[in-house]
Structures are given as C-alpha cells and as structure tokens.
CSV table of C-alpha atoms in Angstrom, one decimal:
chain,number,residue,atom,x,y,z
A,22,UNK,CA,-77.3,229.7,-230.7
A,23,UNK,CA,-77.8,226.0,-230.5
A,24,UNK,CA,-76.2,224.0,-228.3
A,25,UNK,CA,-74.8,220.0,-228.2
A,26,UNK,CA,-76.8,217.8,-229.6
A,27,UNK,CA,-76.8,213.5,-229.0
A,28,UNK,CA,-78.3,211.3,-230.8
A,29,UNK,CA,-80.2,208.8,-229.8
A,30,UNK,CA,-81.2,209.7,-225.9
A,31,UNK,CA,-81.7,206.5,-224.9
A,32,UNK,CA,-80.5,203.2,-226.6
A,33,UNK,CA,-80.9,199.2,-225.3
A,34,UNK,CA,-78.6,196.6,-226.8
A,35,UNK,CA,-77.7,193.4,-225.7
A,36,UNK,CA,-74.0,191.6,-225.0
A,37,UNK,CA,-71.5,191.2,-227.6
A,38,UNK,CA,-73.3,194.1,-230.3
A,39,UNK,CA,-71.8,197.2,-231.0
A,40,UNK,CA,-73.5,200.8,-230.9
A,41,UNK,CA,-72.5,204.1,-232.3
A,42,UNK,CA,-73.4,207.2,-230.9
A,43,UNK,CA,-73.5,210.5,-232.8
A,44,UNK,CA,-72.7,214.5,-231.2
A,45,UNK,CA,-73.3,217.6,-233.0
A,46,UNK,CA,-71.2,220.2,-231.0
A,47,UNK,CA,-71.8,223.8,-230.8
A,48,UNK,CA,-71.4,225.9,-234.4
A,49,UNK,CA,-67.9,227.2,-234.5
A,50,UNK,CA,-66.5,224.8,-232.0
A,51,UNK,CA,-63.8,222.5,-233.0
A,52,UNK,CA,-63.3,220.2,-230.1
A,53,UNK,CA,-65.6,217.2,-228.9
A,54,UNK,CA,-64.3,215.1,-226.1
A,55,UNK,CA,-66.2,211.8,-225.0
A,56,UNK,CA,-67.3,211.0,-221.4
A,57,UNK,CA,-68.9,208.3,-219.8
A,58,UNK,CA,-70.7,208.4,-216.7
A,59,UNK,CA,-71.2,205.9,-214.0
A,60,UNK,CA,-73.2,206.3,-210.6
A,61,UNK,CA,-69.7,204.9,-208.6
A,62,UNK,CA,-67.1,206.3,-211.2
A,63,UNK,CA,-68.2,209.6,-212.0
A,64,UNK,CA,-67.4,211.4,-215.1
A,65,UNK,CA,-64.4,209.7,-217.0
A,66,UNK,CA,-62.8,210.5,-219.9
A,67,UNK,CA,-62.4,208.8,-223.0
A,68,UNK,CA,-61.2,210.6,-225.8
A,69,UNK,CA,-61.2,214.1,-227.8
A,70,UNK,CA,-61.0,214.5,-231.2
A,71,UNK,CA,-60.1,218.0,-233.3
A,72,UNK,CA,-59.7,218.7,-236.7
A,73,UNK,CA,-61.1,215.1,-237.4
A,74,UNK,CA,-58.1,213.6,-235.4
A,75,UNK,CA,-58.0,212.1,-232.3
A,76,UNK,CA,-55.6,214.6,-229.8
A,77,UNK,CA,-56.3,212.7,-226.2
A,78,UNK,CA,-57.6,209.7,-224.8
A,79,UNK,CA,-58.4,208.3,-221.4
A,80,UNK,CA,-58.0,205.1,-220.3
A,81,UNK,CA,-60.6,202.5,-222.1
A,82,UNK,CA,-60.0,199.6,-224.0
A,83,UNK,CA,-59.9,199.6,-227.5
A,84,UNK,CA,-63.4,198.8,-228.2
A,85,UNK,CA,-63.9,202.2,-227.7
A,86,UNK,CA,-63.2,204.4,-230.6
A,87,UNK,CA,-64.6,207.3,-232.4
A,88,UNK,CA,-64.3,209.9,-235.3
A,89,UNK,CA,-65.0,213.5,-236.2
A,90,UNK,CA,-66.0,214.5,-239.7
A,91,UNK,CA,-64.8,217.6,-241.6
A,92,UNK,CA,-67.9,219.7,-240.3
A,93,UNK,CA,-66.6,218.9,-236.4
A,94,UNK,CA,-70.0,216.5,-236.0
A,95,UNK,CA,-68.0,213.4,-233.9
A,96,UNK,CA,-69.3,209.9,-233.0
A,97,UNK,CA,-68.7,207.4,-230.6
A,98,UNK,CA,-68.4,203.6,-231.6
A,99,UNK,CA,-68.3,200.7,-228.7
A,100,UNK,CA,-68.0,196.9,-230.1
A,101,UNK,CA,-68.7,193.7,-228.6
A,102,UNK,CA,-70.6,195.3,-225.6
A,103,UNK,CA,-70.3,194.0,-222.1
A,104,UNK,CA,-72.5,194.5,-219.2
A,105,UNK,CA,-70.7,197.2,-217.5
A,106,UNK,CA,-70.6,199.5,-220.6
A,107,UNK,CA,-73.8,200.5,-219.1
A,108,UNK,CA,-73.8,204.2,-218.5
A,109,UNK,CA,-74.6,208.0,-219.7
A,110,UNK,CA,-72.4,208.7,-222.4
A,111,UNK,CA,-71.8,212.7,-222.7
A,112,UNK,CA,-70.4,214.6,-225.2
A,113,UNK,CA,-68.9,218.1,-225.0
A,114,UNK,CA,-67.8,220.9,-227.5
A,115,UNK,CA,-65.3,223.6,-226.7
A,116,UNK,CA,-63.9,225.8,-229.3
A,117,UNK,CA,-60.0,224.5,-229.8
A,118,UNK,CA,-59.2,221.9,-227.0
A,119,UNK,CA,-60.8,219.7,-224.0
A,120,UNK,CA,-58.8,222.1,-221.7
A,121,UNK,CA,-61.0,224.6,-222.1
A,122,UNK,CA,-64.6,225.5,-220.8
A,123,UNK,CA,-66.7,222.6,-222.4
A,124,UNK,CA,-70.4,222.6,-222.9
A,125,UNK,CA,-72.3,219.5,-222.6
A,126,UNK,CA,-75.2,217.8,-224.4
A,127,UNK,CA,-77.7,216.0,-222.9
A,128,UNK,CA,-76.0,212.8,-223.0
A,129,UNK,CA,-77.0,209.1,-224.6
A,130,UNK,CA,-78.2,206.8,-221.9
A,131,UNK,CA,-77.0,203.1,-223.0
A,132,UNK,CA,-78.3,200.2,-221.3
A,133,UNK,CA,-76.6,196.5,-222.3
A,134,UNK,CA,-78.6,193.6,-221.3
B,187,UNK,CA,-52.6,213.4,-212.0
B,188,UNK,CA,-54.0,216.5,-210.5
B,189,UNK,CA,-57.3,215.6,-208.6
B,190,UNK,CA,-60.4,217.8,-207.7
B,191,UNK,CA,-61.9,216.7,-203.9
B,192,UNK,CA,-65.5,217.7,-203.8
B,193,UNK,CA,-67.7,218.1,-200.2
B,194,UNK,CA,-70.1,217.2,-199.2
B,195,UNK,CA,-70.6,214.2,-200.9
B,196,UNK,CA,-74.5,215.1,-200.6
B,197,UNK,CA,-76.6,217.4,-199.1
B,198,UNK,CA,-80.3,217.2,-198.0
B,199,UNK,CA,-81.4,220.2,-196.8
B,200,UNK,CA,-84.6,222.6,-196.5
B,201,UNK,CA,-86.2,224.6,-199.1
B,202,UNK,CA,-84.9,228.2,-198.3
B,203,UNK,CA,-81.7,227.3,-196.6
B,204,UNK,CA,-78.4,228.2,-197.8
B,205,UNK,CA,-75.9,226.0,-199.1
B,206,UNK,CA,-72.0,225.8,-199.4
B,207,UNK,CA,-70.1,223.5,-201.2
B,208,UNK,CA,-66.5,223.4,-202.0
B,209,UNK,CA,-63.6,221.8,-204.5
B,210,UNK,CA,-60.2,221.8,-203.1
B,211,UNK,CA,-56.7,220.3,-204.5
B,212,UNK,CA,-53.3,219.8,-203.7
B,213,UNK,CA,-52.1,221.3,-206.6
B,214,UNK,CA,-52.7,225.1,-208.3
B,215,UNK,CA,-55.4,225.5,-210.9
B,216,UNK,CA,-55.8,228.7,-213.0
B,217,UNK,CA,-59.0,228.3,-213.9
B,218,UNK,CA,-62.4,226.7,-212.0
B,219,UNK,CA,-65.6,226.0,-213.3
B,220,UNK,CA,-69.1,225.1,-211.5
B,221,UNK,CA,-71.2,222.6,-213.4
B,222,UNK,CA,-74.7,221.4,-212.5
B,223,UNK,CA,-76.3,218.5,-213.7
B,224,UNK,CA,-79.9,217.6,-213.2
B,225,UNK,CA,-81.2,214.3,-213.2
B,226,UNK,CA,-80.9,212.5,-216.5
B,227,UNK,CA,-79.4,215.1,-218.5
B,228,UNK,CA,-75.8,216.2,-219.2
B,229,UNK,CA,-73.4,219.0,-217.0
B,230,UNK,CA,-74.5,223.0,-217.4
B,231,UNK,CA,-72.3,225.3,-216.7
B,232,UNK,CA,-72.9,227.6,-213.9
B,233,UNK,CA,-70.1,229.7,-213.0
B,234,UNK,CA,-66.3,229.9,-214.7
B,235,UNK,CA,-63.8,231.6,-212.8
B,236,UNK,CA,-60.2,232.9,-214.1
B,237,UNK,CA,-58.3,234.8,-211.4
B,238,UNK,CA,-57.5,234.1,-207.7
B,239,UNK,CA,-60.1,235.9,-205.6
B,240,UNK,CA,-62.5,236.1,-207.9
B,241,UNK,CA,-66.0,236.2,-206.8
B,242,UNK,CA,-68.7,235.9,-209.2
B,243,UNK,CA,-72.4,235.6,-209.4
B,244,UNK,CA,-75.2,234.3,-211.3
B,245,UNK,CA,-78.5,234.6,-210.0
B,246,UNK,CA,-78.6,232.7,-206.4
B,247,UNK,CA,-75.4,231.4,-207.1
B,248,UNK,CA,-72.1,232.7,-205.7
B,249,UNK,CA,-68.4,231.0,-206.8
B,250,UNK,CA,-65.4,232.2,-205.5
B,251,UNK,CA,-61.8,231.5,-206.5
B,252,UNK,CA,-60.0,230.7,-203.6
B,253,UNK,CA,-56.6,232.7,-203.2
B,254,UNK,CA,-54.1,230.4,-202.4
B,255,UNK,CA,-55.6,228.9,-206.4
B,256,UNK,CA,-56.1,225.3,-204.8
B,257,UNK,CA,-59.3,225.6,-203.7
B,258,UNK,CA,-62.7,226.9,-205.0
B,259,UNK,CA,-66.3,227.4,-203.0
B,260,UNK,CA,-69.7,227.8,-204.4
B,261,UNK,CA,-72.8,229.0,-202.6
B,262,UNK,CA,-76.6,228.6,-203.4
B,263,UNK,CA,-78.8,231.0,-201.6
B,264,UNK,CA,-82.2,230.6,-200.6
B,265,UNK,CA,-82.5,227.1,-202.4
B,266,UNK,CA,-85.7,226.0,-204.2
B,267,UNK,CA,-86.8,222.3,-205.2
B,268,UNK,CA,-85.3,223.0,-208.8
B,269,UNK,CA,-82.1,223.5,-207.4
B,270,UNK,CA,-81.4,219.4,-207.3
B,271,UNK,CA,-78.8,217.8,-209.0
B,272,UNK,CA,-75.1,216.9,-208.5
B,273,UNK,CA,-72.6,219.6,-208.5
B,274,UNK,CA,-69.3,219.4,-210.0
B,275,UNK,CA,-66.2,221.2,-209.7
B,276,UNK,CA,-63.8,221.3,-212.7
B,277,UNK,CA,-60.3,222.7,-213.8
B,278,UNK,CA,-57.5,222.4,-216.9
B,279,UNK,CA,-54.9,220.2,-215.8
B,280,UNK,CA,-51.8,222.2,-215.7
B,281,UNK,CA,-49.7,219.6,-217.5
B,282,UNK,CA,-52.1,218.0,-219.4
B,283,UNK,CA,-54.2,218.1,-221.9
B,284,UNK,CA,-58.1,218.0,-220.5
B,285,UNK,CA,-60.3,219.0,-217.4
B,286,UNK,CA,-60.4,217.2,-214.1
B,287,UNK,CA,-63.5,216.7,-212.7
B,288,UNK,CA,-64.6,216.5,-208.5
B,289,UNK,CA,-66.6,213.3,-207.7
B,290,UNK,CA,-69.9,216.0,-207.6
B,291,UNK,CA,-72.1,217.2,-204.3
B,292,UNK,CA,-75.3,215.6,-204.5
B,293,UNK,CA,-77.7,218.0,-203.0
B,294,UNK,CA,-81.2,217.3,-202.5
B,295,UNK,CA,-83.9,220.3,-201.2
B,296,UNK,CA,-86.9,219.2,-199.0
B,297,UNK,CA,-90.3,221.1,-199.8
C-alpha cells in the first residue's frame, strides 16, 4: 500500500504571498490532519478533515485554511505569508479520526523570505 | 489539555550502546504511540501500545505501556548510526479529538 504523499517537498515564497500544499492519504483513509513543525514549537496541530468537512481545528490564525476532496485528498492554504510561517508542514492520515494512529507523509518544507 | 513530557530532551551516545527514553503524563492514556523522525522527513510509526503493561518489540526496539497508564518507555539496544533522529511519543486525548505529541527526544550516535 502506498504511503502518504505530499507535494511539493520544498517551497520558497516571499512575505505576503500565498501557498497551497497538497496531501494524498493512504488508500482507504478518510481522515487527514495537518501539522506545523518548527524547531522551537514541536508538532503543532493545524486541523483535521474528514469526509470533506473540517472536524477539528488548532490554534492558528484564519490565514491557515484547508479543504478535502471527495477522494480524501487534502490541500492546505496559507495566505499573506509571514516569516514565522517558515516550517515543515506535515500531513497525516488515519482511517477515521485524528485520535487514531496516524501515518505521516514526508512533509513540505516551506521557507518564507 | 493533556500534555506528554519526554525525557531526556537529547542524548549523544556511542554506537553499540543501549538507549532508554520515556514519556510521562499527569493523566491517563489508553494508547501510546512511538514515532521516529529522520532529519527532513515525516515521523514514522515504530510501535503502538494498547494495553497497560504491554511490552512490544520491533527489531532492536522495545516499548512498554506503563501499568499506571501514565507513562511509556522506549528502549533501543545496540544503537547504530541510522538510529539518529527525533523520537516522539503520542497518545489520543482522553476528552478531545486529536493526538497529543511529546516534544521529542533527539538522539545522536557517535560512531
């Protein structure tokens, strides 16, 4: 079974721009969760999508948004990028919920200049 | 919310040595998960524990679910250079809807 895939793997943007990251979960998994990882803050939960609906949300500003498609693929969007948004963005999938064992993708490394 | 405290924060050991790290909480967890993250990659699930007292091995790795359900331990025997990375423990929130992650233990191996 193929694992979780994320595209792109690396991205460089400038302040004020917006960015869209993509995640394809493991086949059959319906829940996709997104995390931001920075050296000082560890893994911070952004949100979870299940059946095309946002089911859980972490403490991030509204500039961070996401969506999920009918095939369970998910996208995450960050608008009006700030320098502090530079991080590794990880997507994880599970069968039916973010409380379950999650399987992570390789991440997208975003650098904001 | 529930928190997971991992110790030590980092370790620098000699190749061939055994490694022990742990994860503790002030509240009960019903599942303990251990992940390893290689530099620049996403965390990979190593071991999942579902029952208090459970001891599970995966090659040179052994993890235990503490009998109080408030802690878990991960041991690595005979460390090798590819063991380098960050080890995270995680568990589902008791009254919430997501996994809680520890801050991680950074392992460096000197060959």
